[in-house]
Coordinates of C-alpha atoms and ligand atoms in Angstrom, one line a residue:
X22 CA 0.0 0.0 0.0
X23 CA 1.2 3.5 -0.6
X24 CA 2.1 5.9 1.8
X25 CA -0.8 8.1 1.4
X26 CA -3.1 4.7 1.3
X27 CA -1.6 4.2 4.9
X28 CA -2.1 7.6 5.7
X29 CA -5.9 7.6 5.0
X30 CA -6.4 4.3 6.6
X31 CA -5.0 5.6 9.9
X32 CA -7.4 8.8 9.7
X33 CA -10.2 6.7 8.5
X34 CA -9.6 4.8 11.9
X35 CA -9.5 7.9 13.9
X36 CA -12.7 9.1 12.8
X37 CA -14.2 6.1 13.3
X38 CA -12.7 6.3 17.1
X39 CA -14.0 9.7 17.1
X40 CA -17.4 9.0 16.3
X41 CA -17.9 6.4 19.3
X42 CA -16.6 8.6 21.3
X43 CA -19.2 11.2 20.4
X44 CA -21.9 8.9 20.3
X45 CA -21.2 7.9 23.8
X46 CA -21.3 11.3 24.9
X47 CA -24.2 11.9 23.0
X48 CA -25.9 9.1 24.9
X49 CA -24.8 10.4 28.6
X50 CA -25.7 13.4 27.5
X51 CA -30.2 12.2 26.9
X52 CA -29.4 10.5 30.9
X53 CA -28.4 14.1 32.0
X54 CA -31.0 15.6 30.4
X55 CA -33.3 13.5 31.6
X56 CA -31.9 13.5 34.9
X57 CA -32.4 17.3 35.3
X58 CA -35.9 17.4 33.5
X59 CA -38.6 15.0 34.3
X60 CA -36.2 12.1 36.2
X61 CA -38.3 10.5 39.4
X62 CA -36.2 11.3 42.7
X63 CA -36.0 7.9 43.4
X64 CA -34.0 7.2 40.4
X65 CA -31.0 9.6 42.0
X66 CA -28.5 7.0 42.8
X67 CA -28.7 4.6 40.1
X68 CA -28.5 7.4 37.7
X69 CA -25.1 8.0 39.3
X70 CA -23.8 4.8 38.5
X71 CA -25.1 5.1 34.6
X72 CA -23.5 8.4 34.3
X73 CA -20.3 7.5 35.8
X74 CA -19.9 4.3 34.1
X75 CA -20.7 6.4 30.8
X76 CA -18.0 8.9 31.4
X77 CA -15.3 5.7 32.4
X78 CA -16.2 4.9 28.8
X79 CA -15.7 7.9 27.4
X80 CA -12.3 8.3 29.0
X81 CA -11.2 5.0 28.0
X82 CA -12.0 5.3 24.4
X83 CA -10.2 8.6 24.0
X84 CA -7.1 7.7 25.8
X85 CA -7.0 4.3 24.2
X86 CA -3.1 4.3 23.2
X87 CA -3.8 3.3 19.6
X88 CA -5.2 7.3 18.9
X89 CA -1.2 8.0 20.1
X90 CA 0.1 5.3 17.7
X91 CA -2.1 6.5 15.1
X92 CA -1.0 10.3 15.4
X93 CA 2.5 9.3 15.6
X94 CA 2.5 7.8 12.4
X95 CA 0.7 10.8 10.4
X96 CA 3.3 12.5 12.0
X97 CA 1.1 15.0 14.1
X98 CA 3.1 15.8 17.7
X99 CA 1.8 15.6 21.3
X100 CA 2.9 19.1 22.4
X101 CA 0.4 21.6 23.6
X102 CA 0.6 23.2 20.4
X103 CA 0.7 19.9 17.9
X104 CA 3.0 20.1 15.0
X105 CA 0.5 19.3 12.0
X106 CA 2.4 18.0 8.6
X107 CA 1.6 20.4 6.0
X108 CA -0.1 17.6 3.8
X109 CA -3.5 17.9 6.3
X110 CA -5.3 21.2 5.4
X111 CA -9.0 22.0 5.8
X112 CA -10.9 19.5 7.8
X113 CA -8.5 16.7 8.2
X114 CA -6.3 19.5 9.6
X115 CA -8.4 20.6 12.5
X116 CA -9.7 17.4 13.3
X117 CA -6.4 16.5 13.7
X118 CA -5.1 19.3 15.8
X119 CA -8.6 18.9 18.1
X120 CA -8.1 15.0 18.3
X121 CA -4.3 15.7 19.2
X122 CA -5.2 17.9 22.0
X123 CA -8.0 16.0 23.2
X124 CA -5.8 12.9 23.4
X125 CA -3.1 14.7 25.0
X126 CA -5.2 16.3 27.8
X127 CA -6.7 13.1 28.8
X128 CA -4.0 10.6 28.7
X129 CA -1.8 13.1 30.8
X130 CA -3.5 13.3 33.5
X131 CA -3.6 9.7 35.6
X132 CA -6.2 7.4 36.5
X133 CA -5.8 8.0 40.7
X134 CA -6.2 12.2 39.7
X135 CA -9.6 11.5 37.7
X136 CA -11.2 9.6 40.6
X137 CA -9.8 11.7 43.4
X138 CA -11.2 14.8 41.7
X139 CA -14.5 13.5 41.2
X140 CA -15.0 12.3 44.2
X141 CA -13.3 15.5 46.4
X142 CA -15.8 17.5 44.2
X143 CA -18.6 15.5 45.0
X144 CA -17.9 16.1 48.5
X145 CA -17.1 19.8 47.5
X146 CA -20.4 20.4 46.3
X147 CA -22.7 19.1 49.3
X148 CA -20.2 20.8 51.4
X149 CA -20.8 24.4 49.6
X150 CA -24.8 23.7 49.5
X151 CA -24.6 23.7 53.2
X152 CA -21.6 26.4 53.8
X153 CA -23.8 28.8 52.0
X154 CA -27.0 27.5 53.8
X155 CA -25.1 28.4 56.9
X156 CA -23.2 31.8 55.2
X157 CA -19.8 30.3 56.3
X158 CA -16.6 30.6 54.2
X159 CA -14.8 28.1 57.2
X160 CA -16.8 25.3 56.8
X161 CA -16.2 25.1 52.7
X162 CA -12.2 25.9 53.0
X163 CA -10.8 23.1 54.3
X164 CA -12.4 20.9 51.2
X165 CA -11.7 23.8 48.9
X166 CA -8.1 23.3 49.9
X167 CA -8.3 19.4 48.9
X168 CA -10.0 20.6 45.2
X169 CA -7.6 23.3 44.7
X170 CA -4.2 20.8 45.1
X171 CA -6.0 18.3 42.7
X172 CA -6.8 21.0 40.4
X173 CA -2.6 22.0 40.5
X174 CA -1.8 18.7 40.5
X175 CA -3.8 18.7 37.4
X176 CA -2.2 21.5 36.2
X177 CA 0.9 19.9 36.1
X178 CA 0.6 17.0 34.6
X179 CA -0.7 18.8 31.5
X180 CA 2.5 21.4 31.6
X181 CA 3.0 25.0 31.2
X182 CA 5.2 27.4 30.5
X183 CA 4.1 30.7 32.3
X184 CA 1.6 30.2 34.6
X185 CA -0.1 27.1 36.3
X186 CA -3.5 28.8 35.5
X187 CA -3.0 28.4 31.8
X188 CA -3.7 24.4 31.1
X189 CA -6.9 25.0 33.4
X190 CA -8.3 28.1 31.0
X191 CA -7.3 26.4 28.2
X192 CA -9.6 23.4 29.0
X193 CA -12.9 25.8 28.5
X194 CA -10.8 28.2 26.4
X195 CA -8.4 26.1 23.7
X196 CA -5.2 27.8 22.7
X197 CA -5.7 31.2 25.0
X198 CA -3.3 32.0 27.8
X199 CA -4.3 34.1 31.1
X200 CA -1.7 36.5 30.3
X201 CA -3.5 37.5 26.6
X202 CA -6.6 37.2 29.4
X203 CA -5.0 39.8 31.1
X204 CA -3.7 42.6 29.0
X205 CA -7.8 42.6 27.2
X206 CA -9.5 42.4 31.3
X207 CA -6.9 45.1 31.8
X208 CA -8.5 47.6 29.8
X209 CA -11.7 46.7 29.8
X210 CA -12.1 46.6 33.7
X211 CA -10.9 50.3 33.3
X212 CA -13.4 51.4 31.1
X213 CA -16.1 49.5 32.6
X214 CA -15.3 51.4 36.3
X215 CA -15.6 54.4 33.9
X216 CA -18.9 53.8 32.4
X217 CA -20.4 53.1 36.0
X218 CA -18.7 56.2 37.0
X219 CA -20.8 58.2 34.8
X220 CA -24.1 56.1 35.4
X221 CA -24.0 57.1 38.9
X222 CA -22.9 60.3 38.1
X223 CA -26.3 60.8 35.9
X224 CA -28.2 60.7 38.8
X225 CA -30.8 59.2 37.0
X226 CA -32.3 55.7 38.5
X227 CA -34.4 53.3 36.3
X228 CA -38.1 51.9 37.4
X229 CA -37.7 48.0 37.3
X230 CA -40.9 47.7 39.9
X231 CA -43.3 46.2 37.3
X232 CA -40.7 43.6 36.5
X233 CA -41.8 42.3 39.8
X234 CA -45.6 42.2 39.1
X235 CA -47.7 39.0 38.8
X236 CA -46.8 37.1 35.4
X237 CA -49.1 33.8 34.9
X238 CA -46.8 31.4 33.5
X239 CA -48.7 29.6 31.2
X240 CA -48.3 33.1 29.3
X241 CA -45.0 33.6 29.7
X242 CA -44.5 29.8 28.2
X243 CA -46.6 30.6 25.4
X244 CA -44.9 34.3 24.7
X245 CA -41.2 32.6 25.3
X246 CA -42.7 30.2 22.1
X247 CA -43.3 33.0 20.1
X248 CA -40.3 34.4 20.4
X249 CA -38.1 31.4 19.7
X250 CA -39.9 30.6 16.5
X251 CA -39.6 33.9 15.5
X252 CA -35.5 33.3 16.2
X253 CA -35.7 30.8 14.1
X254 CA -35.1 28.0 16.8
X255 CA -36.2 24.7 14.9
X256 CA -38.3 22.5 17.2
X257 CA -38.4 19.6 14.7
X258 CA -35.0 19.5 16.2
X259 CA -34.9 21.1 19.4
X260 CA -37.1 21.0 22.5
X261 CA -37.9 23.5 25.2
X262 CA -38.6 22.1 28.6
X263 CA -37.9 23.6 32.2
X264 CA -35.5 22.7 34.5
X265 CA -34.1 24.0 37.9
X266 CA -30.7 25.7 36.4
X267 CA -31.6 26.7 32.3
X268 CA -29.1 24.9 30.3
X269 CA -28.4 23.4 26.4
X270 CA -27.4 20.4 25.9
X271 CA -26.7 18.7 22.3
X272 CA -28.1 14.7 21.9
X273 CA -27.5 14.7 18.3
X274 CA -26.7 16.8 15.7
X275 CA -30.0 16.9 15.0
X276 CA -31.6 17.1 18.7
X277 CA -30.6 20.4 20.6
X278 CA -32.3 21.0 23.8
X279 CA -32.9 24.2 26.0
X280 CA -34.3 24.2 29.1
X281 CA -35.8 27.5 30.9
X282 CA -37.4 28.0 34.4
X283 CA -40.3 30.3 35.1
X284 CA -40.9 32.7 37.8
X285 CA -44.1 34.2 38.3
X286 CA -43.1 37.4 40.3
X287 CA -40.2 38.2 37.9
X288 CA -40.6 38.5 34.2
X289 CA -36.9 38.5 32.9
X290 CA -35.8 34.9 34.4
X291 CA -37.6 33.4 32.2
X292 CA -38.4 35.5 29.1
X293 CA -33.9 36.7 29.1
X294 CA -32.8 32.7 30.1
X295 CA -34.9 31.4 27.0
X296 CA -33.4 33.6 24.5
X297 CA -29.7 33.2 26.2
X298 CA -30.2 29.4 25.6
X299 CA -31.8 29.5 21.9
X300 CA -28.5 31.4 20.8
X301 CA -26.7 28.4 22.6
X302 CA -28.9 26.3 20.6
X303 CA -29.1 28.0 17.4
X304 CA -24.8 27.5 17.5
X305 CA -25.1 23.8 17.6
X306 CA -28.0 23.3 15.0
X307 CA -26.7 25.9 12.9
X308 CA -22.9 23.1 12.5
X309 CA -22.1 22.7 9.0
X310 CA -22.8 18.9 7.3
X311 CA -19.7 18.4 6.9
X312 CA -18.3 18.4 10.6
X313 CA -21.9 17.3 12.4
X314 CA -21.0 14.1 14.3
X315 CA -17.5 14.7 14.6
X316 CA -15.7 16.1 17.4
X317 CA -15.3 19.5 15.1
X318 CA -19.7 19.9 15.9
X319 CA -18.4 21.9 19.1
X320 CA -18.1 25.8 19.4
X321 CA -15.0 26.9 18.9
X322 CA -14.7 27.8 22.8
X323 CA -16.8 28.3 26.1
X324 CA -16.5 32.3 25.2
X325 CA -17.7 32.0 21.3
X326 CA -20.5 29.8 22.8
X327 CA -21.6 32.7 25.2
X328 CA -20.9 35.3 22.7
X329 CA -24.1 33.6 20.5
X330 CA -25.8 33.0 23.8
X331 CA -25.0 37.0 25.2
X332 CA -25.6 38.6 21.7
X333 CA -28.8 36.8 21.6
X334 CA -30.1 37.6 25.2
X335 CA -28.2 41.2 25.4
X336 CA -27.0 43.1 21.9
X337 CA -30.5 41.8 20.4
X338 CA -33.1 40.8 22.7
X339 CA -32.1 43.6 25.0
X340 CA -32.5 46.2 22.2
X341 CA -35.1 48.9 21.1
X342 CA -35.7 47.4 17.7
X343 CA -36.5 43.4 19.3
X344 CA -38.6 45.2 21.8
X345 CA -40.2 47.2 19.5
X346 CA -41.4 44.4 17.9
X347 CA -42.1 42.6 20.7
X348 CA -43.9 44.9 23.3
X349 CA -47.2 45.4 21.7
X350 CA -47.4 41.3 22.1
X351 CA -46.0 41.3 25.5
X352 CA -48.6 44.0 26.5
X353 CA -51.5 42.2 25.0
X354 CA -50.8 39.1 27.4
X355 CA -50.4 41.1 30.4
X356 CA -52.3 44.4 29.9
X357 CA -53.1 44.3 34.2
X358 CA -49.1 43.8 35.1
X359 CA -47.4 46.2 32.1
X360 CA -50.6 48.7 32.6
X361 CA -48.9 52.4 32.3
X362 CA -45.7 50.6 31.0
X363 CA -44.7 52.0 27.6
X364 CA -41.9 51.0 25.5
X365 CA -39.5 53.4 26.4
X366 CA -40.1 52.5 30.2
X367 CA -40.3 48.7 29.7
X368 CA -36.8 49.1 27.3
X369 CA -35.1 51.4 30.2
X370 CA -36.3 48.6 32.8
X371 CA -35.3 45.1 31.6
X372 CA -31.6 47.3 30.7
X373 CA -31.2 49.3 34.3
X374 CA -27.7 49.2 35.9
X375 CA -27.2 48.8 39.1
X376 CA -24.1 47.4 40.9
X377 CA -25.2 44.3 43.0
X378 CA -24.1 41.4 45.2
X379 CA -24.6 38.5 42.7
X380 CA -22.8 38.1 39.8
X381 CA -26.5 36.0 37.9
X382 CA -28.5 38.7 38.8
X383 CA -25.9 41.5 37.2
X384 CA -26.5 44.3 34.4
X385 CA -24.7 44.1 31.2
X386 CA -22.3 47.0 32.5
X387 CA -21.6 45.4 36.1
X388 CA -21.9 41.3 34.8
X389 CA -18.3 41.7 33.6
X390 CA -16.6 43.1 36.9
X391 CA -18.4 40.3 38.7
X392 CA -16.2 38.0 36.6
X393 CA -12.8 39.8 36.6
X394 CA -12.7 39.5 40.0
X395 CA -13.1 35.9 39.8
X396 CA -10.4 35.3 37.4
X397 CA -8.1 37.7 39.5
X398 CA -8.6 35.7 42.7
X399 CA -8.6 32.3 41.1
X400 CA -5.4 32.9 39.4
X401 CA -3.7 33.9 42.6
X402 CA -5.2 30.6 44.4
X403 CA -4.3 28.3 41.8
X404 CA -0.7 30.2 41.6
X405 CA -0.4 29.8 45.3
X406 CA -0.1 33.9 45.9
X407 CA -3.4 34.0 47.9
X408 CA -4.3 31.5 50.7
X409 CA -7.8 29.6 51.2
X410 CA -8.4 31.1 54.4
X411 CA -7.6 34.7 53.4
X412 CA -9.9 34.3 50.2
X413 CA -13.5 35.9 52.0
X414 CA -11.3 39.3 52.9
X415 CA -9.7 39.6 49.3
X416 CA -12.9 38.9 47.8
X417 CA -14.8 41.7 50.1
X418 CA -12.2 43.3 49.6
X419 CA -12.7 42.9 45.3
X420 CA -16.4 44.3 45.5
X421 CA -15.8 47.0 47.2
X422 CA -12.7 48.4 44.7
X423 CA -15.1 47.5 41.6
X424 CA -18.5 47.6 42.8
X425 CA -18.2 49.8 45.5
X426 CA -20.2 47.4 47.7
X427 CA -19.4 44.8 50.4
X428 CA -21.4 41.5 50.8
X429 CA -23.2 41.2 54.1
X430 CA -21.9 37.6 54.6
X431 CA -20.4 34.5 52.8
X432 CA -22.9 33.8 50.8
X433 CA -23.6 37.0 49.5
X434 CA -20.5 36.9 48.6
X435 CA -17.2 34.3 48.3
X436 CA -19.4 31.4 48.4
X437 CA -22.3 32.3 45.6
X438 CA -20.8 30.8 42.7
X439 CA -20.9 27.1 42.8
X440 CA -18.1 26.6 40.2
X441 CA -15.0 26.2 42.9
X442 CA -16.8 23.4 44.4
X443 CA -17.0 21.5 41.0
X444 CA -13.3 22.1 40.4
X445 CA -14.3 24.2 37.5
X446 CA -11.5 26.8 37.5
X447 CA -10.6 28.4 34.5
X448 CA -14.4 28.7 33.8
X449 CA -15.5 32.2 34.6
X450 CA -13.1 34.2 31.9
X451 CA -15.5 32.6 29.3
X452 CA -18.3 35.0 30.8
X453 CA -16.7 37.7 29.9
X454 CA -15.2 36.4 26.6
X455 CA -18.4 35.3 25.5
X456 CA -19.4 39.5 25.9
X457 CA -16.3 40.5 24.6
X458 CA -16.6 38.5 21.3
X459 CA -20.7 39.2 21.4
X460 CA -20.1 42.9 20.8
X461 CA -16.8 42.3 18.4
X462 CA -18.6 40.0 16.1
X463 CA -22.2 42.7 16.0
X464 CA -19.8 45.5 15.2
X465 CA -19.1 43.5 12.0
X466 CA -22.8 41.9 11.7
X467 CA -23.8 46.2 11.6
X468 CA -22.3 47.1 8.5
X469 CA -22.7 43.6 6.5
X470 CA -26.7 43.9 7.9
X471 CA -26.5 47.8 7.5
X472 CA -30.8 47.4 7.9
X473 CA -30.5 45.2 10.8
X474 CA -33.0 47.7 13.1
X475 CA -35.6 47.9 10.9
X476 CA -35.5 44.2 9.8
X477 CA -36.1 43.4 13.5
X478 CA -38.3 46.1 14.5
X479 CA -40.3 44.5 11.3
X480 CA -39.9 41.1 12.6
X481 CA -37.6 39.7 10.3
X482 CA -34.8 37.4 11.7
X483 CA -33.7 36.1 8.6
X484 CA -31.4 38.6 7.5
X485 CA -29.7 38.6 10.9
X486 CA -29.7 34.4 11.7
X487 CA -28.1 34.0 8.4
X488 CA -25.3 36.1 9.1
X489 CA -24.3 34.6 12.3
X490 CA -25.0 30.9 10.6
X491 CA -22.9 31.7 7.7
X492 CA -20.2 33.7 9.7
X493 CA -19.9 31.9 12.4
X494 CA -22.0 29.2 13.6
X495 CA -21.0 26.8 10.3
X496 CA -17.6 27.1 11.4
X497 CA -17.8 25.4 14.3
X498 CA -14.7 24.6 16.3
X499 CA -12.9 24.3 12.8
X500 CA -10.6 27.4 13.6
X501 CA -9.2 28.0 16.6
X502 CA -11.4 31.1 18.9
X503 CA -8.6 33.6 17.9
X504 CA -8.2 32.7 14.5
X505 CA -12.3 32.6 13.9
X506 CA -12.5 36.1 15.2
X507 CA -9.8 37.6 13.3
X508 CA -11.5 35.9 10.2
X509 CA -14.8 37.3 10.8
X510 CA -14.3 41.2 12.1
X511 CA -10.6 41.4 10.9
X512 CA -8.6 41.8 13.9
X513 CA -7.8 40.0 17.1
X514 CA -10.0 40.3 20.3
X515 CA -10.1 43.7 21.5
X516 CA -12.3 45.4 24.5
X517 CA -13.0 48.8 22.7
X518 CA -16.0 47.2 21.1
X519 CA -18.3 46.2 24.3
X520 CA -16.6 48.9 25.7
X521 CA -18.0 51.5 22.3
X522 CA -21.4 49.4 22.3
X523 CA -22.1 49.7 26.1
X524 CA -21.6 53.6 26.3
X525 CA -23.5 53.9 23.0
X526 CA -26.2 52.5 24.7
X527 CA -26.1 52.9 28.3
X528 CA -24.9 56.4 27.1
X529 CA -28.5 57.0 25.7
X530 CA -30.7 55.3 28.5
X531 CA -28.4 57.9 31.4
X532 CA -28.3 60.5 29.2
X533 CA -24.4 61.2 28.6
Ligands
ZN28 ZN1 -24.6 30.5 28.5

């Protein structure tokens, strides 16, 4: 056989690898879902079991050592950043690159690491649930403690060159380091402490009351509908069902679910969670053929994945021209709860800033100071420059410098977030990358859909959804986050665009 017959033979292997691999985790993924949707109680433990012997499968197939014999012979290197022979372009290439670094993540870190980290989280979690019951930082530290030395230990076994921080990022965020991280949180921290300078300054305070009226849910269901067909959500393959904590999860290429929760005496929850979580799902349905089913049907990162999720909830379904559209609808459903609520009131209310204790509960200007902080800190703790027990005082100490609050207590505060517990650092950057990329990637959408305000205002998505599917959501994780970006607005990732399109508009609500 020829050398290039070889060649193809191996990738035809890996694929097929590959596409066990994703079907298993497309089968764990219908237990989850089912698990956090319409699952009997009773079914709790043994559920467990099925999940964890699913993900023991998962791990086994992707660290099988014939993937490394495989990439070794089509030449492709084990580093962090895989040398690719130049003979793979296009498809091959990235699948390549992304099964190299999946590969090389897994098998790095041992066996007796997995387990202890699952199970120190495990513990980790029921130990925050009832540290923030009681508002007490102590009684969560000393298990914190245990995560936080897995999580190095984790750290190390994947290898870095400038910070320990930077293999735990780059396991939500491929091919991004924290100190790119920092030099774009940098300046937009100092902008953003700007822009809430001259909010305050305004003087001016913005009525949210009615938000807090009655809202019958069956109405807010059937409005939440509306507006997800009108997104273009496709429920022949997607489903909306409710669930405690709103998420997306993908079964199939063609099955992408999103979950919402309703609260009657608070309109947003569920009316801003249901359009965050269609612009999750409009990412995965909106693949190209070519890559669906293969590990490339992914988004190219946590923060790309937010950007469709945030420009979706915020840059459009926080703006005058989707409201404009929408309120006359909204108003017919509810005409006792929105009575003496115009447009302009009901636009100035679901977009009022206010600095606040809890990062989920945050404004578009404040969300992103909630999440620099916890980068800042985590960083240090993972770094070993800021210790457990002096984590409550530097985090106080955080929120009043941005925020210019302090939390009452713990869980107000240091212990709100329940990512820690899970092991999940690295995580929260994302957040803010997903706004960051959001606001880049409109700038662009704006002058290819010059019309884009009076196509919405009209009700016409079209124009709009098939600029994001052709521009970005087709790509999926073919390029790299950094190269994707530079390929749809031009340039690398840079904080003058949220920056620009938050004092536009908060600019215009405060009157500066
Ligand atoms: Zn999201």
């Amino acid at each position: 056989m020829s050398e290039e017959g070889k060649a193809d033979g191996k990738l035809l292997r890996l694929r097929e690898i590959d596409r066990e691999y994703r079907l298993l985790g497309h089968t764990a993924a219908i237990l989850h879902w089912d698990q956090e949707t319409c699952m009997p109680e009773g079914a709790v433990r043994e559920r467990a079991e099925q999940l964890s012997l699913m993900s023991g499968l998962m791990h086994d197939r992707i660290t099988q050592p014939e993937i490394g014999e495989l990439l070794g012979g089509l030449g492709v290197s084990l580093d962090p950043d895989p040398r690719l022979p130049e003979r793979f372009q296009g498809l091959d290439r990235a699948f390549l690159r992304e099964l190299a670094r999946a590969y090389r993540r897994n098998s790095r870190i041992p066996r007796r690491v997995v387990t202890e980290l699952a199970k120190a989280t495990t513990i980790g979690q029921r130990v925050w649930v009832e540290a923030r019951k009681a508002a007490d930082f102590s009684r969560f530290s000393g298990q914190l403690s245990v995560i936080l030395d897995l999580v190095r230990e984790v750290s190390s076994c994947l290898g870095y060159r400038d910070h320990t921080y930077d293999p735990l990022l780059d396991e939500y965020e491929p091919w991004m380091n924290s100190a790119e991280l920092e030099e774009v949180f940098a300046e937009l921290s100092a902008g953003l402490v700007r822009l809430l300078d001259r909010i305050r300054g305004s003087g001016k305070t913005v009525d949210t009351e009615f938000l807090h009226r009655s809202y019958e849910i069956e109405k807010q269901k059937a409005f939440g509908r509306s507006v997800l067909e009108a997104l273009g959500y496709d429920f022949s393959r997607g489903r909306l069902d409710e669930s405690a904590h709103p998420f997306t999860t993908t079964l199939g290429s063609s099955d992408v679910r999103i979950t919402t929760r309703y609260n009657r005496r608070f309109l947003p929850a569920a009316l801003f969670g249901t359009i965050h979580e269609c612009g999750h799902g409009l990412y995965e349905l909106g693949f190209d053929e070519a890559v669906r089913g293969t590990l490339l049907a992914e988004g190219a990162s946590l923060g790309i994945h937010e950007s469709q999720s945030r420009m979706m909830e915020n840059l459009i379904g926080r703006s005058m021209p989707f409201w404009s559209h929408f309120y006359p609808q909204l108003k017919d459903l509810f005409p006792g709860s929105l009575e003496g609520v115009d447009l302009r009131r009901f636009y100035e209310g679901v977009n009022g800033v206010a600095p606040s204790l809890i990062r989920v509960e945050a404004d578009e200007v404040t969300y992103n100071l909630h999440i620099m902080l916890r980068f800042d800190l985590e960083k240090q703790l993972v770094g070993g420059e800021l210790a457990v027990e002096d984590l409550p005082d530097a985090w106080n100490e955080g929120m009043e410098r941005l925020l210019g609050l302090v939390p009452p207590d713990d869980a107000q505060g240091v212990l709100q977030d329940i990512h820690w517990s899970g092991g999940m650092v690295g995580y929260f950057p994302t957040y803010a990358l997903g706004n960051l990329y959001a606001a880049q990637f409109f700038d662009t959408l704006k002058r290819d859909v010059s019309d884009w305000r009076e196509q919405i205002e009209s009700g016409r998505f079209e124009p709009v959804l098939d600029w994001l599917k052709s521009n970005v959501h087709a790509h999926a994780r073919v390029y790299p986050a950094r190269e994707l970006c530079t390929r749809i607005t031009g340039e690398p990732l840079d904080p003058r665009f949220l920056l620009d399109y938050l004092q536009e508009k908060f600019g215009e609500i405060y009157g500066f």
